[in-house]
């Protein structure tokens, strides 16, 4: 009886060893980088952590498919290294000595990745399932690109500055024009009075005998042109 | 009586305008490259010799001509001799070419500036690919900063012929850049005089901040040691001397007519000799200062990349051989690698192609100049600093100030002769002329915002101004010394500043500088002839490198 039990036990162990080995069918390699993630707060990887891992995988399988009756003893770990990497398979609880299809395990892990990560205080990058690629969350993008907003602000300021300068320039020039035409009027009035007060109206001086002095000919240059 | 010429409010505005114009992007992105290529600290020797022999005399000459003739370049040379107004026209044309393509750099600086207000910076990481399993292919092959520059900013075409579509984002930035330039030159010296206070001094503030930040960065010292170790054997290389001469020449912005234009708004009694010496010394000092900053940034970036490379190799080995985390460090890497190679030769051989040889020297040796340095290397260093948004904003504002300062000089060189001409001044007001010039330049500049635009930019950058300027300045020197007569020029200077120029200036003007320019000219012509078909570097999106 004892010998039979021993034989059965060794068969089971042997079968398990057959099921879980590197590159076995439906086996996955897991790699943890605990020191990278947690630094000084890193915990050591021991049998308890392995138990938790098996529990999480069983939990994932159960949560994925409500029909699943995976037990912790169905999850087999092997080849644990110092890196903290190991292989695992999930055996079918109903049928003996067969493994659950890899695609199912993959889907279950994918669905519950967050829960598994947080159980170990790790992230997608530090708890790697080597054949199961994770979808990376895209960066949050605001609805209006930020650069357009800043561009709009700078553009408005620049255009406002240009308009301001042009308008003040036009106003200044109009004021200058008005001032200079006022002074011109004033001087013209003086001229008119002078010529009359002189007694001799200017037109009479326009005699053919008269000699026009060339120095005063270019009279329009007397006033500063604008 | 003539309408009185607008003047600078005080001599300080004039000095700031000259500094703002001369200190441009070339000081930041060309001088450090030359320093690295031609012997590090030893390059300063030919640089200073050329400054004294070529830079200061020619600068003094242009400022004196402008101040004496009180006209823009066309008018000034016409007064020297009626047959020489062609020199002035040539200056205006070259300035026109320059302003066409130079403002595109300001557009790029605006683009990066606007994108600096995000967390994280858009060039910090690659965008994800279609099914969100990894980084986008083109970006993964190169680096995020290069991807952002070549794909997001330029959207570069594979070759010059494939012109591609107009990039509306770049076109918007270019329009904004021209509007800003218009705002600054709208009122002539009145507005320019106030703007140059900012554009001349702000870059120095930013450089000082970067110097302090740069020197405290991890690994900065590596870059500084690398740069300043003089490799004196490079002095025997004639290219070092030619590069020094060329750098001084183009850095001061001689021959464009901008210096003549600026000086024409001076009081006749302004001491342009002192100003010439001050401006050229400040320009050179800024180049050296900027290269200290650049090399501390280089050192930081190289050290960072080297350490990332080492980490990648360590991770690869740790994962492949399932070693304990943290057992492999940079120190014992060599020993452990040897051990692993001996113990598991087959597996190690499989890994061999992925194991890169990390070398700090190789990282430091990647000498970059031009837009590559300003937009790729610096942004890569910035993204790894703390509070990168702040440093990014500061840096691109500095680039903008440098660029706008140079643009002010360029547009002054075009506008001063135009507004001096009675024909134009009587029909159109100053604002309208400035507006027309900016508008025309903006429209033509849209070429550079197309997908192949960067190639056109490179062509213009390399060939638009080089030979023409050498010829213009040569003719200028010969005209002043031999056509106008150096005795007459001496007397004019005596009237203006109060003392005659010393024998040193006269010797430089009459013999040394013309000879130097002629030899530079001959060198460039022979170089063009010997090169044969001219080539340009294109970005290949499939292989993702410049080829």
XYZ file of C-alpha atoms in Angstrom:
773
model
C 0.000 0.000 0.000
C 2.722 2.376 1.010
C 4.768 1.441 -2.010
C 1.757 2.062 -4.242
C 1.239 5.501 -2.688
C 4.900 6.294 -3.089
C 4.769 5.224 -6.711
C 1.649 7.295 -7.357
C 3.247 10.293 -5.643
C 6.439 10.013 -7.647
C 4.386 9.624 -10.837
C 2.497 12.796 -9.969
C 5.697 14.633 -9.128
C 7.328 13.364 -12.278
C 4.276 14.358 -14.280
C 4.372 17.778 -12.711
C 8.039 18.066 -13.514
C 7.192 17.131 -17.084
C 4.453 19.768 -17.243
C 6.453 22.611 -15.789
C 9.807 23.134 -17.345
C 11.356 25.917 -19.407
C 9.796 26.202 -22.885
C 7.179 23.599 -22.059
C 3.871 23.844 -23.838
C 1.529 26.423 -22.254
C 4.268 27.482 -19.814
C 5.094 31.136 -19.278
C 8.240 32.725 -17.965
C 7.879 35.425 -15.358
C 10.580 37.913 -14.432
C 10.461 40.188 -11.406
C 12.692 43.182 -10.758
C 11.890 43.811 -7.130
C 15.029 45.765 -6.224
C 14.599 48.054 -9.224
C 11.021 48.817 -8.304
C 11.271 49.143 -4.542
C 14.928 49.927 -3.803
C 15.460 49.758 -0.055
C 11.929 48.520 0.617
C 12.491 45.422 -1.512
C 11.220 42.217 -0.035
C 12.958 38.893 -0.431
C 11.465 36.326 -2.748
C 10.686 33.249 -0.763
C 8.162 30.413 -0.567
C 5.467 32.717 0.806
C 5.748 35.026 -2.159
C 5.543 32.024 -4.433
C 2.379 30.953 -2.659
C 0.903 34.410 -3.202
C 1.802 34.203 -6.863
C 0.073 30.878 -7.263
C -2.932 32.319 -5.464
C -3.059 35.325 -7.791
C -2.859 33.170 -10.884
C -5.611 30.919 -9.565
C -7.666 34.014 -8.779
C -7.093 35.341 -12.292
C -8.214 32.057 -13.857
C -11.350 31.941 -11.714
C -12.211 35.528 -12.425
C -11.694 35.103 -16.130
C -13.922 32.129 -16.573
C -16.710 31.569 -14.066
C -16.618 27.880 -14.879
C -13.023 27.627 -13.790
C -12.295 25.702 -10.608
C -8.563 26.328 -10.519
C -6.962 25.605 -7.158
C -3.686 26.961 -5.869
C -2.246 23.473 -6.205
C -3.010 23.636 -9.933
C -0.442 26.341 -10.490
C 3.037 24.882 -10.830
C 6.211 26.929 -10.503
C 9.644 25.790 -11.476
C 13.210 26.939 -12.223
C 13.232 29.815 -9.796
C 16.482 31.742 -10.237
C 18.314 34.436 -8.321
C 17.149 36.971 -10.858
C 13.817 36.173 -9.562
C 12.513 34.609 -12.722
C 10.612 31.354 -13.026
C 8.309 29.374 -15.259
C 4.752 28.446 -14.396
C 1.938 26.348 -15.852
C -1.681 25.986 -14.855
C -2.957 22.430 -14.804
C -6.527 21.598 -15.469
C -8.293 20.674 -12.244
C -10.889 18.556 -14.026
C -8.611 16.551 -16.275
C -5.521 15.265 -14.645
C -2.000 15.955 -15.853
C -2.928 18.324 -18.646
C -2.295 22.021 -18.806
C -4.778 24.732 -19.484
C -4.386 26.264 -22.929
C -1.866 29.051 -23.073
C -4.281 31.434 -24.723
C -6.710 31.103 -21.813
C -4.009 31.739 -19.255
C -2.814 34.697 -21.272
C -6.255 36.204 -21.490
C -6.879 35.676 -17.785
C -3.591 37.311 -16.807
C -4.211 40.215 -19.186
C -7.609 40.832 -17.713
C -6.312 40.921 -14.152
C -2.869 42.362 -14.715
C -3.515 45.358 -12.485
C -4.576 43.225 -9.539
C -1.587 40.937 -9.902
C 0.816 43.893 -10.168
C -0.540 45.618 -7.110
C -0.434 42.431 -5.051
C 3.334 42.510 -5.452
C 3.706 46.316 -5.383
C 5.161 46.134 -8.889
C 4.281 47.456 -12.330
C 4.018 46.120 -15.855
C 7.691 46.794 -16.378
C 8.967 45.212 -13.177
C 6.677 42.154 -13.196
C 7.097 40.816 -16.691
C 5.223 37.924 -18.235
C 7.548 37.351 -21.092
C 5.131 36.201 -23.747
C 2.237 38.384 -22.701
C 2.710 41.888 -24.033
C 0.866 44.600 -22.200
C -0.897 47.444 -23.896
C 0.703 50.700 -22.856
C -1.596 53.484 -21.777
C -1.326 56.372 -24.194
C -0.352 59.719 -22.724
C -3.218 62.017 -21.871
C -3.755 64.534 -24.626
C -5.830 67.631 -24.053
C -8.562 68.378 -26.544
C -6.964 71.588 -27.810
C -3.240 71.240 -28.378
C -1.496 73.384 -25.776
C 0.799 74.951 -28.324
C -2.065 76.545 -30.196
C -3.208 78.296 -27.052
C 0.207 79.800 -26.380
C 0.534 80.647 -30.062
C -2.809 82.447 -29.955
C -1.765 84.479 -26.931
C 1.536 85.598 -28.443
C -0.122 86.322 -31.795
C -2.785 88.524 -30.203
C -0.187 90.445 -28.203
C 1.950 91.041 -31.292
C -0.953 92.151 -33.472
C -2.228 94.415 -30.699
C 1.226 95.985 -30.439
C 1.436 96.559 -34.178
C -2.036 98.094 -34.370
C -1.270 100.326 -31.398
C 1.967 101.590 -32.917
C 0.419 102.200 -36.332
C -2.564 104.033 -34.901
C -0.456 106.263 -32.650
C 1.854 106.900 -35.578
C -1.036 108.017 -37.776
C -2.438 110.189 -34.988
C 0.925 111.784 -34.371
C 1.358 112.524 -38.028
C -2.122 114.056 -38.270
C -1.341 116.261 -35.295
C 1.933 117.335 -36.846
C 0.201 118.066 -40.136
C -2.418 120.158 -38.383
C 0.238 122.066 -36.428
C 2.358 122.790 -39.440
C -0.605 123.882 -41.545
C -1.639 126.195 -38.679
C 1.799 127.771 -38.579
C 1.739 128.076 -42.355
C -1.605 129.855 -42.231
C -0.275 132.170 -39.569
C 2.787 133.063 -41.583
C 0.758 133.564 -44.721
C -1.492 135.940 -42.830
C 1.542 137.861 -41.633
C 2.875 138.026 -45.140
C -0.395 139.361 -46.463
C -0.547 142.017 -43.774
C 3.074 142.941 -44.320
C 2.655 143.434 -47.981
C -0.404 145.604 -47.474
C 1.038 147.543 -44.556
C 4.058 148.309 -46.569
C 1.882 150.565 -48.619
C 2.990 149.046 -51.845
C 0.958 146.024 -52.857
C 3.141 143.126 -54.012
C 1.597 142.861 -57.428
C 2.915 146.282 -58.426
C 6.413 145.101 -57.778
C 6.028 142.526 -60.451
C 7.272 144.973 -63.046
C 9.271 143.921 -65.972
C 11.895 146.341 -64.857
C 12.113 144.612 -61.588
C 14.762 141.988 -61.048
C 13.719 138.932 -59.182
C 16.347 137.971 -56.666
C 17.262 134.344 -57.242
C 18.171 133.797 -53.611
C 14.560 133.944 -52.556
C 13.295 132.049 -55.575
C 13.154 128.614 -53.920
C 10.747 129.806 -51.283
C 8.976 126.544 -50.725
C 12.120 125.155 -49.094
C 11.899 127.672 -46.311
C 9.711 125.413 -44.291
C 10.916 121.997 -43.164
C 9.320 119.345 -45.232
C 7.714 116.481 -43.347
C 16.962 122.032 -45.171
C 16.912 118.278 -44.920
C 14.576 116.336 -42.733
C 16.641 115.471 -39.672
C 17.769 111.876 -39.614
C 16.382 109.789 -36.754
C 19.069 109.067 -34.190
C 19.664 106.561 -31.429
C 18.558 107.959 -28.072
C 21.994 107.346 -26.618
C 25.238 105.614 -27.651
C 24.316 102.648 -25.478
C 21.423 101.817 -27.805
C 23.820 101.761 -30.719
C 26.248 99.460 -28.912
C 23.396 97.185 -27.852
C 22.068 97.120 -31.404
C 25.468 96.081 -32.744
C 25.908 93.448 -30.040
C 22.384 92.166 -30.587
C 23.086 91.872 -34.296
C 26.565 90.366 -34.075
C 25.832 87.945 -31.226
C 23.583 85.525 -33.008
C 22.997 81.866 -33.413
C 26.438 81.341 -34.917
C 28.025 82.063 -31.544
C 25.953 79.324 -29.959
C 25.941 76.619 -32.562
C 28.964 77.135 -34.770
C 31.789 78.214 -32.513
C 31.587 75.233 -30.082
C 31.664 72.897 -33.069
C 34.766 74.583 -34.492
C 36.398 74.557 -31.101
C 35.844 70.835 -30.844
C 36.998 70.045 -34.363
C 40.143 72.141 -34.418
C 41.941 71.487 -31.223
C 39.805 72.518 -28.279
C 41.484 75.189 -26.209
C 44.162 75.551 -28.865
C 41.618 76.906 -31.346
C 41.482 80.106 -29.341
C 44.922 81.058 -30.644
C 44.020 81.387 -34.335
C 40.658 82.786 -33.262
C 42.175 85.703 -31.375
C 44.789 86.387 -34.003
C 42.085 86.600 -36.658
C 39.976 88.791 -34.410
C 42.758 91.305 -34.078
C 43.951 91.173 -37.669
C 40.625 90.938 -39.471
C 37.626 91.361 -37.213
C 38.289 94.610 -35.395
C 39.704 96.597 -38.341
C 36.888 95.642 -40.701
C 34.234 96.349 -38.098
C 35.757 99.746 -37.381
C 35.854 100.461 -41.114
C 32.165 99.714 -41.643
C 31.043 101.659 -38.590
C 33.173 104.651 -39.592
C 31.832 104.632 -43.149
C 28.253 104.519 -41.910
C 28.779 107.198 -39.315
C 30.591 109.523 -41.715
C 28.270 109.190 -44.683
C 25.098 109.040 -42.577
C 23.387 106.965 -45.199
C 22.425 103.344 -45.714
C 24.747 101.127 -47.702
C 23.683 102.245 -51.193
C 23.889 105.950 -50.374
C 27.132 105.615 -48.439
C 29.000 103.869 -51.224
C 27.582 106.244 -53.786
C 29.116 109.077 -51.810
C 32.479 107.336 -51.705
C 32.415 106.999 -55.430
C 29.455 107.090 -57.842
C 30.709 103.937 -59.532
C 30.564 102.018 -56.301
C 26.865 102.116 -55.546
C 26.810 98.543 -56.848
C 28.517 97.469 -53.631
C 25.599 98.904 -51.711
C 23.088 97.171 -53.947
C 24.962 93.879 -53.505
C 24.773 94.305 -49.723
C 21.040 94.866 -49.900
C 20.523 91.798 -52.087
C 22.579 89.572 -49.768
C 20.672 90.923 -46.762
C 17.465 90.142 -48.582
C 18.546 86.523 -49.138
C 19.549 86.203 -45.532
C 16.342 87.606 -44.115
C 14.358 85.241 -46.368
C 15.693 82.107 -44.744
C 16.928 83.271 -41.354
C 13.522 83.956 -39.893
C 12.582 80.305 -40.364
C 14.903 79.565 -37.442
C 12.827 81.922 -35.319
C 9.719 80.070 -36.473
C 11.267 76.795 -35.277
C 12.240 78.402 -31.990
C 8.629 79.551 -31.569
C 7.380 76.053 -32.319
C 9.608 74.504 -29.668
C 8.793 77.310 -27.236
C 5.062 76.725 -27.585
C 5.556 73.004 -27.087
C 7.533 73.566 -23.881
C 4.395 74.220 -21.884
C 3.505 70.547 -21.605
C 4.283 67.889 -19.070
C 5.998 65.699 -20.119
C 7.816 67.462 -22.925
C 6.726 66.099 -26.292
C 10.282 65.157 -27.219
C 10.855 63.264 -23.988
C 9.377 59.983 -25.182
C 8.268 58.303 -28.327
C 4.612 58.187 -29.324
C 3.031 54.739 -29.291
C 2.449 52.737 -32.420
C -0.927 51.729 -33.864
C -1.815 48.869 -31.545
C -0.210 50.412 -28.474
C 2.251 47.635 -27.835
C 5.365 49.670 -28.209
C 6.923 52.809 -29.588
C 6.378 54.004 -33.089
C 8.788 52.405 -35.528
C 10.601 55.468 -36.833
C 11.011 56.841 -33.347
C 12.191 53.572 -31.866
C 15.016 53.314 -34.409
C 16.319 56.729 -33.522
C 15.738 58.911 -30.487
C 12.614 60.825 -29.429
C 14.341 64.166 -29.852
C 15.416 63.393 -33.403
C 11.954 62.054 -34.188
C 10.356 65.224 -32.852
C 12.669 67.391 -34.940
C 12.557 65.495 -38.214
C 9.003 64.221 -38.130
C 6.897 66.469 -35.898
C 8.589 69.780 -36.605
C 9.892 69.522 -40.130
C 7.903 66.514 -41.395
C 10.877 66.119 -43.633
C 10.659 64.679 -47.124
C 13.143 62.024 -48.212
C 14.724 64.264 -50.830
C 14.850 67.752 -52.246
C 12.717 66.848 -55.252
C 9.799 65.508 -53.216
C 8.661 69.010 -52.282
C 5.629 67.900 -50.335
C 2.885 69.978 -48.827
C 3.079 73.217 -46.897
C 3.190 72.543 -43.153
C 0.509 74.840 -41.832
C 1.878 74.789 -38.285
C 5.283 75.984 -39.454
C 3.680 78.538 -41.737
C 1.773 79.950 -38.765
C 4.942 80.160 -36.697
C 6.761 81.852 -39.566
C 3.986 84.416 -39.922
C 4.175 85.110 -36.211
C 7.941 85.510 -36.424
C 7.584 88.070 -39.208
C 4.860 89.919 -37.325
C 7.166 90.154 -34.338
C 10.003 91.478 -36.493
C 7.615 94.010 -38.041
C 6.565 95.135 -34.585
C 10.184 95.792 -33.679
C 11.181 97.686 -36.828
C 7.877 99.514 -37.348
C 9.012 102.852 -36.044
C 12.633 102.664 -37.129
C 15.276 103.477 -34.571
C 12.621 104.606 -32.136
C 11.238 101.109 -31.684
C 14.415 99.209 -32.559
C 16.361 101.194 -29.992
C 14.089 100.035 -27.186
C 13.860 96.427 -28.386
C 17.628 95.918 -28.500
C 17.871 96.521 -24.762
C 15.982 93.256 -24.344
C 17.406 91.250 -27.244
C 20.983 92.100 -26.278
C 20.790 91.459 -22.553
C 18.300 88.610 -22.169
C 20.516 85.995 -23.868
C 23.250 86.741 -21.353
C 20.891 86.226 -18.418
C 19.830 82.891 -19.831
C 23.414 81.873 -20.576
C 24.419 82.635 -17.002
C 21.519 80.560 -15.677
C 22.513 77.747 -18.008
C 26.143 78.071 -17.000
C 25.269 77.619 -13.343
C 22.864 74.772 -14.147
C 25.241 73.243 -16.660
C 28.263 73.198 -14.372
C 26.246 71.506 -11.642
C 24.990 68.763 -13.916
C 26.309 65.267 -13.491
C 29.024 64.629 -16.018
C 29.451 68.228 -17.167
C 33.081 68.176 -16.211
C 33.739 65.421 -18.755
C 32.609 67.700 -21.527
C 34.619 70.658 -20.305
C 37.812 68.649 -19.961
C 37.256 67.223 -23.418
C 36.773 70.650 -24.925
C 39.512 72.529 -23.248
C 42.262 69.985 -23.572
C 44.275 71.749 -26.214
C 45.283 69.596 -29.102
C 47.967 71.912 -30.342
C 48.857 69.739 -33.318
C 45.662 70.988 -34.929
C 47.297 74.392 -35.259
C 49.365 73.018 -38.091
C 46.170 72.264 -39.972
C 45.443 75.196 -42.338
C 41.729 74.431 -42.031
C 41.860 75.570 -38.422
C 43.121 79.013 -39.415
C 40.688 79.295 -42.291
C 37.796 78.308 -40.040
C 38.883 80.874 -37.461
C 39.023 83.600 -40.097
C 35.700 82.592 -41.568
C 34.036 82.408 -38.179
C 35.222 85.893 -37.164
C 34.168 87.269 -40.509
C 30.652 85.905 -40.542
C 30.085 86.191 -36.834
C 30.481 89.961 -36.906
C 28.053 90.244 -39.779
C 30.340 92.277 -42.033
C 29.318 93.188 -45.542
C 25.547 92.992 -45.089
C 25.190 96.723 -44.716
C 23.576 96.372 -41.315
C 26.525 97.875 -39.482
C 26.607 100.788 -41.921
C 22.870 101.258 -41.406
C 23.153 101.204 -37.617
C 26.106 103.568 -37.605
C 24.331 105.992 -39.911
C 21.880 106.726 -37.120
C 24.708 107.822 -34.855
C 25.671 111.293 -33.789
C 28.587 112.372 -35.997
C 30.806 112.725 -32.939
C 30.239 109.201 -31.680
C 33.454 107.344 -30.795
C 33.058 104.450 -33.182
C 36.615 103.263 -32.654
C 35.930 102.411 -29.038
C 32.607 100.876 -29.945
C 34.160 98.714 -32.647
C 36.686 97.281 -30.217
C 34.038 96.759 -27.527
C 31.563 95.054 -29.849
C 34.109 92.677 -31.365
C 35.513 91.734 -27.964
C 32.047 91.138 -26.541
C 31.152 89.038 -29.560
C 34.182 86.802 -29.130
C 33.767 86.583 -25.385
C 30.152 85.526 -25.888
C 31.271 82.780 -28.262
C 33.643 81.387 -25.671
C 31.077 81.738 -22.915
C 28.456 79.965 -25.007
C 30.857 77.157 -25.794
C 31.543 76.606 -22.087
C 27.810 76.208 -21.584
C 27.478 74.007 -24.642
C 30.277 71.737 -23.573
C 28.965 71.255 -20.078
C 25.654 70.295 -21.697
C 27.512 67.983 -24.093
C 29.297 66.383 -21.172
C 26.033 65.853 -19.326
C 24.336 64.355 -22.374
C 27.286 62.117 -23.196
C 27.569 60.875 -19.622
C 23.828 60.263 -19.474
C 23.859 58.317 -22.736
C 26.906 56.362 -21.668
C 25.285 55.396 -18.390
C 22.030 54.440 -20.158
C 24.012 52.286 -22.544
C 25.756 50.574 -19.636
C 22.419 50.003 -17.871
C 20.999 48.440 -21.016
C 23.939 46.068 -21.324
C 23.714 45.160 -17.650
C 19.977 44.502 -17.929
C 20.473 42.379 -21.015
C 23.096 40.220 -19.339
C 21.142 39.989 -16.081
C 18.021 38.816 -17.900
C 19.788 36.427 -20.241
C 21.777 34.654 -17.561
C 19.244 35.096 -14.735
C 21.783 36.694 -12.449
C 20.752 38.333 -9.228
C 19.523 41.875 -9.563
C 22.165 44.436 -8.710
C 25.030 41.970 -8.866
C 26.227 43.452 -12.132
C 27.474 46.999 -11.880
C 29.430 49.255 -14.182
C 32.595 48.453 -12.260
C 32.543 44.673 -12.436
C 30.931 44.511 -15.870
C 34.144 43.774 -17.720
C 35.176 40.994 -15.348
C 31.744 39.401 -15.280
C 31.456 39.553 -19.052
C 34.727 37.668 -19.367
C 33.538 35.092 -16.843
C 30.222 34.588 -18.624
C 31.893 34.273 -21.976
C 34.099 31.540 -20.617
C 31.339 29.722 -18.764
C 28.546 29.859 -21.372
C 30.293 30.552 -24.692
C 27.393 29.568 -26.930
C 24.738 31.671 -25.250
C 27.119 34.574 -24.967
C 27.860 34.388 -28.665
C 24.122 34.595 -29.382
C 23.906 37.728 -27.321
C 27.002 39.308 -28.793
C 25.325 41.377 -31.560
C 23.054 43.061 -29.048
C 25.830 44.007 -26.639
C 26.934 47.480 -27.592
C 30.336 48.746 -26.678
C 29.620 51.748 -24.525
C 32.227 54.445 -24.729
C 32.173 57.907 -23.217
C 34.728 59.105 -25.750
C 32.521 58.051 -28.639
C 29.567 59.931 -27.158
C 31.653 63.077 -26.691
C 33.067 62.788 -30.177
C 29.711 63.262 -31.855
C 30.331 66.824 -32.930
C 27.217 68.563 -34.089
C 26.670 72.036 -35.413
C 23.838 74.101 -36.682
C 20.198 73.310 -36.198
C 21.133 69.799 -35.071
C 22.953 71.183 -32.057
C 20.394 73.793 -31.181
C 17.280 71.709 -31.557
C 18.313 68.103 -31.052
C 21.267 68.008 -28.689
C 20.072 70.757 -26.390
C 16.493 69.490 -26.212
C 17.835 66.044 -25.409
C 19.860 67.444 -22.545
C 16.945 69.567 -21.332
C 14.495 66.691 -21.135
C 16.769 64.957 -18.624
C 17.052 67.912 -16.266
C 14.728 68.593 -13.369
C 11.854 70.966 -14.174
C 12.581 70.606 -17.888
C 9.743 72.939 -18.863
C 11.450 75.901 -17.210
C 14.811 75.294 -18.847
C 13.186 74.610 -22.171
C 11.255 77.883 -22.104
C 14.369 79.822 -21.090
C 16.475 78.234 -23.784
C 14.084 78.799 -26.649
C 13.371 82.348 -25.540
C 17.113 82.901 -25.674
C 17.295 81.462 -29.198
C 14.438 83.725 -30.196
C 16.161 86.800 -28.797
C 19.384 85.956 -30.606
C 17.504 85.356 -33.830
C 15.331 88.461 -33.597
C 18.370 90.581 -32.784
C 20.083 89.435 -35.959
C 16.879 89.918 -37.955
C 16.663 93.527 -36.775
C 20.084 94.154 -38.269
C 19.196 92.407 -41.512
C 15.981 94.310 -42.004
C 17.709 97.564 -41.095
C 20.214 96.831 -43.860
C 17.364 96.486 -46.366
C 15.136 99.279 -45.098
C 17.686 102.043 -44.495
C 18.683 102.359 -48.172
C 15.019 102.128 -49.168
C 13.874 104.860 -46.814
C 16.892 106.983 -47.692
C 15.933 106.958 -51.341
C 13.843 110.062 -52.006
C 11.679 108.317 -54.577
C 10.359 105.723 -52.179
C 10.241 107.980 -49.149
C 8.050 110.486 -50.952
C 5.491 107.906 -52.043
C 5.340 105.485 -49.147
C 5.646 105.981 -45.440
C 8.190 104.081 -43.359
C 5.565 101.760 -41.905
C 4.278 100.764 -45.325
C 7.771 100.056 -46.673
C 8.641 97.934 -43.626
C 5.331 96.130 -43.959
C 5.905 95.396 -47.632
C 9.403 94.073 -47.023
C 8.214 91.817 -44.187
C 5.255 90.607 -46.239
C 7.338 89.719 -49.302
C 9.925 87.935 -47.171
C 7.218 86.014 -45.376
C 5.617 84.807 -48.591
C 8.936 83.693 -50.035
C 9.873 82.146 -46.708
C 6.926 79.776 -46.958
C 9.135 77.647 -49.188
C 11.108 76.688 -46.129
C 8.017 75.445 -44.362
C 7.350 72.774 -46.971
C 8.357 69.199 -46.375
C 11.600 69.592 -48.284
C 12.072 73.041 -46.791
C 14.966 72.078 -44.554
C 17.026 71.078 -47.566
C 16.406 74.466 -49.145
C 17.367 76.002 -45.830
C 20.664 74.112 -45.841
C 21.403 75.236 -49.367
C 20.720 78.856 -48.518
C 22.637 78.630 -45.281
C 25.727 77.228 -46.965
C 25.783 79.160 -50.191
C 23.659 82.305 -50.071
C 26.052 84.579 -48.351
C 29.565 83.124 -48.148
C 31.348 84.105 -51.327
C 29.292 87.231 -51.925
C 30.190 88.673 -48.551
C 33.885 88.045 -49.016
C 33.770 89.865 -52.323
C 31.710 92.739 -50.932
C 33.984 93.325 -47.979
C 37.070 93.065 -50.166
C 35.731 95.736 -52.508
C 34.722 97.856 -49.513
C 38.213 97.777 -48.028
C 39.911 98.510 -51.318
C 37.407 101.281 -52.045
C 37.972 103.039 -48.768
C 41.733 102.673 -48.766
C 42.540 103.272 -52.399
C 39.561 104.902 -54.123
C 38.434 107.230 -51.343
C 41.979 107.477 -50.089
C 43.235 106.594 -46.679
C 44.411 110.148 -46.002
C 40.929 111.522 -46.611
C 39.429 108.782 -44.442
C 41.924 109.611 -41.707
C 40.893 113.232 -41.786
C 37.209 112.313 -41.632
C 37.843 110.159 -38.594
C 39.811 112.967 -37.000
C 36.830 115.275 -37.475
C 34.469 112.702 -36.031
C 36.295 111.205 -33.090
C 38.918 113.802 -32.420
C 42.057 111.805 -33.094
C 43.567 110.120 -36.109
C 43.555 106.332 -36.276
C 46.858 104.816 -35.254
C 49.288 103.190 -37.705
C 47.954 99.781 -36.640
C 44.523 100.398 -38.111
C 45.957 101.822 -41.295
C 48.240 98.858 -41.875
C 45.403 96.424 -41.269
C 43.025 98.251 -43.587
C 45.491 98.753 -46.372
C 47.327 95.420 -46.386
C 46.510 92.700 -43.864
C 42.729 92.461 -44.146
C 42.525 92.606 -47.957
C 45.234 89.957 -48.237
C 43.436 87.751 -45.748
C 40.128 88.112 -47.561
C 41.727 87.348 -50.921
C 43.272 84.173 -49.533
C 39.933 83.124 -48.013
C 38.250 83.814 -51.336
C 40.776 81.736 -53.253
C 40.432 78.918 -50.743
C 36.643 78.811 -51.091
C 36.704 78.913 -54.874
C 39.210 76.086 -55.077
C 37.203 74.152 -52.543
C 34.049 74.477 -54.629
C 35.858 73.489 -57.781
C 37.524 70.504 -56.207
C 34.340 69.248 -54.529
C 32.655 68.822 -57.877
C 28.976 67.933 -57.517
C 27.637 69.511 -54.376
C 25.830 67.191 -52.014
C 23.318 67.543 -49.239
C 22.416 65.308 -46.334
C 18.984 63.765 -46.480
C 16.933 62.083 -43.777
C 15.969 58.538 -44.653
C 12.873 57.567 -42.661
C 13.399 53.870 -43.389
C 16.949 53.656 -42.148
C 16.607 56.694 -39.959
C 19.917 58.426 -40.210
C 21.451 61.169 -42.233
C 23.011 59.801 -45.375
